[in-house]
Short mmCIF file of C-alpha atoms in Angstrom, two decimals:
data_model
loop_
_atom_site.label_atom_id
_atom_site.label_comp_id
_atom_site.label_asym_id
_atom_site.label_seq_id
_atom_site.Cartn_x
_atom_site.Cartn_y
_atom_site.Cartn_z
CA MET A 73 -41.78 76.20 67.78
CA LYS A 74 -38.79 75.58 69.76
CA LYS A 75 -40.76 71.92 70.89
CA GLN A 76 -42.16 71.12 67.46
CA LYS A 77 -38.49 71.10 65.51
CA GLN A 78 -36.69 69.14 68.22
CA PRO A 79 -38.72 66.36 67.64
CA LYS A 80 -38.06 66.67 63.99
CA GLN A 81 -34.29 66.96 64.14
CA LYS A 82 -34.53 63.87 66.89
CA SER A 83 -36.39 62.17 64.42
CA GLY A 84 -34.34 62.73 61.67
CA ARG A 85 -31.16 62.00 63.15
CA GLY A 86 -32.60 58.48 64.70
CA LYS A 87 -33.30 57.25 61.01
CA PRO A 88 -29.77 56.91 59.87
CA LYS A 89 -28.82 55.80 63.69
CA ASN A 90 -31.37 52.49 62.93
CA ARG A 91 -29.53 52.14 59.22
CA ARG A 92 -26.26 52.35 60.37
CA VAL A 93 -27.25 49.36 63.34
CA VAL A 94 -29.17 47.41 60.62
CA THR A 95 -26.16 47.91 58.47
CA ASP A 96 -23.75 46.77 61.45
CA ASP A 97 -25.53 44.03 61.87
CA ALA A 98 -25.96 42.40 58.40
CA GLN A 99 -21.99 43.03 58.56
CA VAL A 100 -21.92 40.68 61.49
CA VAL A 101 -24.15 38.43 60.51
CA ALA A 102 -22.32 37.99 57.07
CA ALA A 103 -18.82 37.83 58.50
CA HIS A 104 -20.29 34.82 60.94
CA ASP A 105 -21.42 32.65 57.95
CA ASP A 106 -18.14 33.82 56.22
CA ARG A 107 -16.10 32.59 58.85
CA ALA A 108 -18.86 29.36 59.22
CA SER A 109 -18.04 28.44 55.94
CA SER A 110 -14.28 29.15 55.98
CA ALA A 111 -14.56 26.79 59.07
CA GLY A 112 -16.84 24.33 57.22
CA ARG A 113 -14.42 24.37 54.29
CA SER A 114 -11.15 23.80 56.43
CA SER A 115 -12.59 21.27 58.58
CA PRO A 116 -11.58 17.31 57.54
CA SER A 117 -14.99 16.36 59.15
CA THR A 118 -17.02 18.85 57.16
CA ASP A 119 -14.95 17.63 53.72
CA LYS A 120 -15.68 13.86 54.42
CA GLY A 121 -19.51 14.42 54.79
CA THR A 122 -19.99 17.07 51.90
CA ALA A 123 -18.04 14.12 50.14
CA LEU A 124 -20.10 11.43 51.17
CA ALA A 125 -23.19 13.35 50.52
CA GLY A 126 -22.62 14.21 47.36
CA ASP A 127 -20.49 11.87 45.97
CA THR A 128 -20.09 7.83 47.32
CA HIS A 129 -17.01 7.47 44.94
CA PRO A 130 -14.49 10.51 45.44
CA GLU A 131 -11.72 9.02 43.79
CA SER A 132 -13.07 7.46 40.76
CA SER A 133 -14.99 10.51 40.05
CA ALA A 134 -11.12 12.62 40.72
CA ALA A 135 -9.56 10.00 37.98
CA SER A 136 -12.19 10.11 36.12
CA ALA A 137 -11.48 14.49 35.72
CA ARG A 138 -8.28 13.45 35.17
CA PHE A 139 -8.74 11.67 32.70
CA ARG A 140 -11.42 14.19 30.66
CA ALA A 141 -8.89 16.99 31.62
CA GLY A 142 -5.53 14.95 29.69
CA VAL A 143 -8.09 14.29 26.49
CA ARG A 144 -9.21 17.36 25.68
CA THR A 145 -5.04 18.76 26.04
CA PRO A 146 -3.88 19.82 22.78
CA ALA A 147 -1.07 17.52 22.64
CA PHE A 148 -2.71 14.44 23.51
CA ARG A 149 -5.31 15.04 20.67
CA TRP A 150 -2.39 15.82 18.46
CA ALA A 151 -0.54 12.89 19.77
CA PHE A 152 -3.66 10.64 18.75
CA LEU A 153 -3.86 11.80 15.39
CA ALA A 154 -0.36 10.57 14.60
CA PHE A 155 -1.51 7.24 16.11
CA ILE A 156 -4.44 6.82 13.97
CA LEU A 157 -2.62 7.95 10.96
CA GLY A 158 0.47 5.24 11.52
CA VAL A 159 -2.32 2.27 12.57
CA SER A 160 -4.38 3.85 9.08
CA ILE A 161 -1.60 3.48 6.89
CA VAL A 162 -0.18 0.08 8.31
CA ALA A 163 -3.41 -1.50 8.20
CA ALA A 164 -3.89 -0.32 4.30
CA SER A 165 -1.10 -1.52 3.19
CA LEU A 166 -1.28 -5.27 4.91
CA VAL A 167 -5.07 -5.31 2.97
CA ILE A 168 -5.60 -3.77 0.18
CA PRO A 169 -3.45 -6.21 -2.40
CA HIS A 170 -0.42 -4.18 -4.25
CA GLU A 171 3.09 -4.74 -4.85
CA PHE A 172 4.98 -3.34 -1.85
CA ALA A 173 6.83 0.12 -2.52
CA PHE A 174 10.42 0.14 -0.85
CA PHE A 175 9.04 2.58 1.37
CA GLU A 176 6.14 0.71 2.80
CA LEU A 177 8.38 -2.73 3.27
CA GLY A 178 10.20 -0.06 5.67
CA TYR A 179 8.10 0.77 8.36
CA LEU A 180 6.70 -2.83 7.88
CA PHE A 181 10.01 -4.51 8.42
CA THR A 182 10.12 -2.44 11.43
CA LEU A 183 7.34 -3.96 13.11
CA SER A 184 8.39 -7.47 12.37
CA ILE A 185 11.27 -7.31 14.52
CA TYR A 186 9.48 -7.73 18.11
CA ASP A 187 11.88 -8.27 20.25
CA LEU A 188 13.09 -4.21 19.51
CA VAL A 189 9.85 -3.18 19.26
CA LEU A 190 8.78 -4.09 22.88
CA ALA A 191 12.22 -2.79 23.71
CA MET A 192 11.28 0.57 22.04
CA LEU A 193 7.36 0.91 23.79
CA GLY A 194 9.70 0.10 27.04
CA LEU A 195 11.39 3.64 26.22
CA SER A 196 8.15 4.89 24.85
CA ILE A 197 6.95 4.74 28.67
CA ALA A 198 10.08 6.56 30.12
CA ILE A 199 8.62 9.33 27.63
CA GLY A 200 5.32 9.44 29.10
CA LEU A 201 7.43 9.12 32.91
CA ALA A 202 9.32 12.06 32.21
CA GLU A 203 9.20 15.17 34.12
CA ARG A 204 10.51 18.11 31.85
CA ARG A 205 10.33 17.90 27.90
CA SER A 206 14.67 17.84 27.95
CA GLU A 207 14.35 14.43 28.95
CA VAL A 208 12.42 13.28 26.03
CA VAL A 209 14.63 15.48 23.83
CA SER A 210 17.25 13.18 25.22
CA ILE A 211 15.85 10.31 24.30
CA LEU A 212 14.53 10.31 21.11
CA LEU A 213 18.06 12.59 20.18
CA ALA A 214 19.77 9.80 21.43
CA PHE A 215 18.19 6.92 19.38
CA ILE A 216 18.55 8.94 16.24
CA ALA A 217 22.68 9.34 17.08
CA SER A 218 23.20 5.84 17.25
CA ILE A 219 21.52 5.11 13.85
CA ALA A 220 22.19 8.02 11.54
CA PRO A 221 26.14 7.01 11.37
CA MET A 222 25.37 3.81 11.19
CA LEU A 223 23.29 3.79 8.48
CA LEU A 224 25.28 6.30 6.44
CA PHE A 225 28.75 4.52 6.84
CA PHE A 226 27.32 0.48 7.31
CA ASP A 227 29.95 -1.30 5.75
CA PRO A 228 33.37 0.21 7.55
CA ILE A 229 31.69 0.38 10.70
CA PHE A 230 29.93 -3.08 10.46
CA HIS A 231 33.68 -4.54 9.41
CA ALA A 232 35.18 -2.85 12.32
CA ILE A 233 32.62 -4.73 14.75
CA LEU A 234 33.34 -7.91 13.07
CA GLN A 235 36.80 -7.57 13.95
CA SER A 236 36.17 -6.92 17.12
CA PRO A 237 35.40 -8.92 20.30
CA LEU A 238 31.94 -7.87 19.78
CA GLY A 239 31.50 -9.67 16.54
CA HIS A 240 31.54 -12.66 18.54
CA GLU A 241 28.78 -12.10 20.63
CA LEU A 242 26.57 -9.60 18.33
CA PHE A 243 23.66 -11.69 18.58
CA LEU A 244 23.11 -10.64 22.17
CA ILE A 245 22.45 -7.30 21.17
CA ALA A 246 18.37 -7.30 21.17
CA PRO A 247 18.01 -9.01 23.97
CA VAL A 248 20.29 -6.64 25.37
CA ALA A 249 18.40 -4.19 24.62
CA VAL A 250 15.08 -5.44 25.53
CA MET A 251 16.73 -6.32 29.18
CA LEU A 252 17.85 -2.62 29.36
CA SER A 253 14.51 -0.83 28.16
CA GLY A 254 12.67 -2.99 31.16
CA LEU A 255 15.47 -2.32 33.58
CA VAL A 256 14.97 1.72 32.79
CA LEU A 257 11.45 1.28 33.74
CA TRP A 258 12.16 0.26 37.18
CA LEU A 259 14.22 2.84 38.45
CA PRO A 260 13.71 6.11 40.21
CA ALA A 261 13.18 9.52 38.37
CA SER A 262 16.66 10.86 39.18
CA LEU A 263 18.53 7.73 37.49
CA ARG A 264 15.69 7.33 35.32
CA ARG A 265 16.87 10.96 33.04
CA PHE A 266 20.55 9.41 32.92
CA ALA A 267 19.85 6.10 32.20
CA ALA A 268 17.19 6.21 29.12
CA PRO A 269 19.08 8.45 26.82
CA VAL A 270 21.60 5.15 27.19
CA SER A 271 19.12 2.46 26.76
CA ALA A 272 17.63 4.45 23.49
CA SER A 273 21.30 4.47 22.05
CA ILE A 274 21.84 0.74 22.31
CA VAL A 275 18.28 0.11 20.95
CA GLY A 276 18.91 2.58 17.48
CA PHE A 277 22.12 0.78 17.31
CA SER A 278 20.59 -2.61 17.54
CA LEU A 279 18.11 -1.27 14.91
CA SER A 280 20.51 -0.23 12.41
CA LEU A 281 22.47 -3.63 12.49
CA PHE A 282 19.16 -5.04 11.50
CA ILE A 283 18.76 -2.73 8.78
CA GLY A 284 21.92 -2.65 7.09
CA LEU A 285 22.15 -5.85 7.26
CA ASP A 286 18.27 -6.41 5.42
CA ASP A 287 19.25 -4.17 2.33
CA PHE A 288 22.02 -6.54 1.71
CA GLY A 289 24.35 -3.54 1.78
CA ILE A 290 22.48 -1.75 -1.20
CA GLY A 291 21.66 0.98 0.85
CA ILE A 292 18.14 1.65 -0.44
CA LYS A 293 17.40 5.38 0.86
CA GLU A 294 13.47 4.62 1.05
CA PHE A 295 13.69 1.53 2.91
CA ALA A 296 16.01 2.63 5.38
CA PHE A 297 14.12 6.37 5.95
CA SER A 298 10.93 4.49 6.20
CA ALA A 299 12.24 1.71 8.56
CA VAL A 300 13.63 4.59 11.01
CA LEU A 301 10.64 6.78 11.00
CA GLY A 302 8.55 3.88 11.88
CA ALA A 303 10.77 3.32 14.90
CA VAL A 304 10.60 7.24 16.01
CA TRP A 305 6.82 6.61 15.46
CA ILE A 306 6.56 3.57 18.00
CA LEU A 307 9.39 5.27 20.30
CA ALA A 308 7.23 9.19 20.17
CA VAL A 309 3.65 8.47 19.80
CA PRO A 310 2.68 6.17 22.80
CA GLY A 311 4.64 7.75 25.10
CA LEU A 312 3.03 11.46 24.15
CA MET A 313 -0.28 10.06 24.64
CA LEU A 314 0.71 9.10 27.94
CA ARG A 315 2.09 12.43 29.26
CA PRO A 316 -1.25 14.32 29.87
CA PHE A 317 -2.20 11.50 32.35
CA ARG A 318 1.28 11.28 34.08
CA GLY A 319 1.53 11.01 37.65
CA ALA A 320 2.18 8.98 40.54
CA TRP A 321 -0.10 6.27 39.56
CA LEU A 322 1.43 5.41 36.81
CA THR A 323 4.75 4.32 38.58
CA ILE A 324 3.38 0.63 39.64
CA PRO A 325 1.79 0.16 36.22
CA ALA A 326 5.39 0.84 34.78
CA ARG A 327 7.35 -1.29 36.40
CA ILE A 328 5.21 -4.57 36.06
CA ILE A 329 5.59 -3.92 32.24
CA GLY A 330 9.58 -3.95 32.98
CA SER A 331 9.61 -6.66 34.77
CA TRP A 332 7.76 -8.46 31.62
CA LEU A 333 10.32 -6.96 29.23
CA MET A 334 13.59 -8.42 31.79
CA VAL A 335 11.70 -11.79 31.50
CA ILE A 336 11.22 -11.62 28.38
CA ALA A 337 14.99 -10.92 27.30
CA VAL A 338 15.77 -13.50 29.62
CA ILE A 339 13.44 -16.06 27.50
CA VAL A 340 15.22 -14.60 24.27
CA THR A 341 18.90 -15.09 25.43
CA VAL A 342 18.22 -18.52 26.71
CA SER A 343 16.21 -19.80 23.35
CA LEU A 344 19.88 -18.43 21.23
CA TYR A 345 21.89 -20.61 23.56
CA VAL A 346 19.60 -23.78 23.30
CA PRO A 347 20.96 -26.35 20.47
CA PHE A 348 18.56 -27.43 17.55
CA SER A 349 17.01 -30.84 17.75
CA PRO A 350 18.68 -33.08 15.72
CA ASP A 351 17.81 -34.47 12.24
CA ALA A 352 15.36 -37.09 12.56
CA PRO A 353 16.70 -40.27 10.97
CA PRO A 354 15.25 -41.43 7.31
CA LEU A 355 12.21 -43.20 7.47
CA ALA A 356 12.57 -47.38 6.48
CA PRO A 357 12.05 -48.02 3.12
CA PRO A 358 8.15 -49.56 2.77
CA LEU A 359 8.22 -53.57 2.60
CA ALA A 360 7.62 -55.38 -0.44
CA ASP A 361 3.86 -56.94 -0.83
CA PRO A 362 3.83 -60.35 -2.80
CA THR A 363 -0.28 -59.66 -3.78
CA GLU A 364 0.57 -56.33 -5.96
CA PRO A 365 2.25 -56.89 -9.59
CA ASP A 366 6.21 -57.04 -9.14
CA GLY A 367 6.15 -58.08 -5.51
CA GLY A 368 4.99 -54.73 -5.04
CA THR A 369 7.81 -52.42 -6.11
CA SER A 370 7.59 -49.86 -8.28
CA LEU A 371 10.02 -47.80 -10.48
CA ASP A 372 8.81 -44.76 -8.15
CA ALA A 373 9.27 -45.95 -4.63
CA PRO A 374 12.35 -44.61 -2.74
CA ALA A 375 14.27 -47.78 -2.39
CA LEU A 376 15.35 -47.92 -6.21
CA PRO A 377 18.47 -46.43 -6.95
CA PRO A 378 17.51 -43.59 -9.72
CA LEU A 379 17.84 -43.90 -13.41
CA ASP A 380 19.76 -42.60 -16.00
CA PRO A 381 18.54 -39.85 -17.55
CA ALA A 382 19.35 -41.08 -20.97
CA VAL A 383 18.00 -44.37 -20.34
CA GLU A 384 14.07 -42.67 -18.54
CA GLU A 385 14.32 -40.73 -22.29
CA GLY A 386 14.44 -44.13 -24.05
CA LEU A 387 18.02 -42.76 -25.78
CA MET A 388 19.49 -45.72 -24.11
CA GLU A 389 18.35 -49.60 -23.14
CA ALA A 390 18.19 -50.35 -19.14
CA PRO A 391 20.23 -52.77 -18.03
CA GLU A 392 19.28 -55.99 -16.86
CA SER A 393 21.30 -55.66 -13.81
CA PHE A 394 22.45 -52.32 -11.82
CA ASP A 395 25.42 -54.75 -10.41
CA ASP A 396 27.33 -54.18 -13.84
CA ALA A 397 29.11 -51.16 -14.81
CA GLN A 398 27.17 -48.54 -16.81
CA PRO A 399 28.63 -47.83 -20.04
CA ASP A 400 29.62 -44.07 -21.20
CA GLY A 401 29.80 -42.79 -18.48
CA GLY A 402 25.82 -43.92 -16.33
CA ILE A 403 24.85 -44.03 -12.84
CA PRO A 404 27.58 -46.66 -11.24
CA ALA A 405 25.37 -49.62 -9.51
CA PRO A 406 24.74 -48.34 -5.75
CA ASP A 407 25.91 -50.22 -2.30
CA LEU A 408 23.31 -51.88 -1.24
CA GLY A 409 24.91 -53.45 1.73
CA GLY A 410 23.51 -56.16 3.46
CA ASN A 411 20.09 -55.42 4.11
CA PRO A 412 17.81 -57.49 2.14
CA LEU A 413 15.20 -55.21 2.05
CA LEU A 414 17.08 -53.56 -0.16
CA GLY A 415 18.47 -56.46 -2.69
CA GLY A 416 21.69 -57.02 -0.98
CA GLY A 417 22.71 -60.39 -0.07
CA ARG A 418 22.74 -61.49 3.73
CA SER A 419 26.56 -61.90 5.54
CA GLY A 420 27.95 -65.29 4.98
CA GLU A 421 28.89 -65.11 8.43
CA PRO A 422 26.02 -67.03 10.77
#
């Protein structure tokens, strides 16, 4: 009996040992697989081989993934909705024939100032490059803070500006605003956060001058409010649409746009100093054609002097010669000089 029980105990004890051995072997294999997979993930050659096997353009796929992720953000969707709404309002105002209200004339007037529109777009790119929301808020506040007092107290402030040395060079304010907005895009991020609000204040000051002078000092509230609202839309919406995609890739395009803005500012400044071309000399009177009746002359010819209104209406007879003085304050005889084409006599000297 003891011999029969002992094999049973041995066989019963051996089964757990086999299970434990199998379990230990499985754990060793799993650990080995984990180490191999982790080593494969950390190996550059494995990453390169996987990238080449899965996708022939890993950079383009990463850029497309980043673009899709940015488009799905709520910030981009709200900014894009504001962009579509603004474009639709402007398109409806221009396409639908109607009498323009002051509110419509305001934002259409802002869009017509092309140089300031370019300056505001440059600042909008600076908003897209901003690393913090506080920088975005500072740009918008500096822009509005420079406009509000000018529009509320335009007459005394503008009179003081005209009396100052700035009044003689006031026409340069718009090119300077464009120049500064382009320069901001060339600055590093550490300096841009301070320079962008300064540039925004100068752009806002320039816009307030245009708005205040366009309504002839009447102070139409609807016109001024919609003009400022359109300017804020141009300044904020493109930058807010760009913020979900900000990164190092945006530095070079921003500097290219900044270079364009500075070149445009130089061109506008030079065009302000170029003198206008002198007026063209008046055309010579037409020559008389002897084949036509009256020697080719007519009453409508520009060579003849104008008739008195009383003669044209038949209240007075036309004089036989324009050399005689006209009675009752008529038009005096014109000075024909020595031009024989106008009926004057030649000079007696040879």
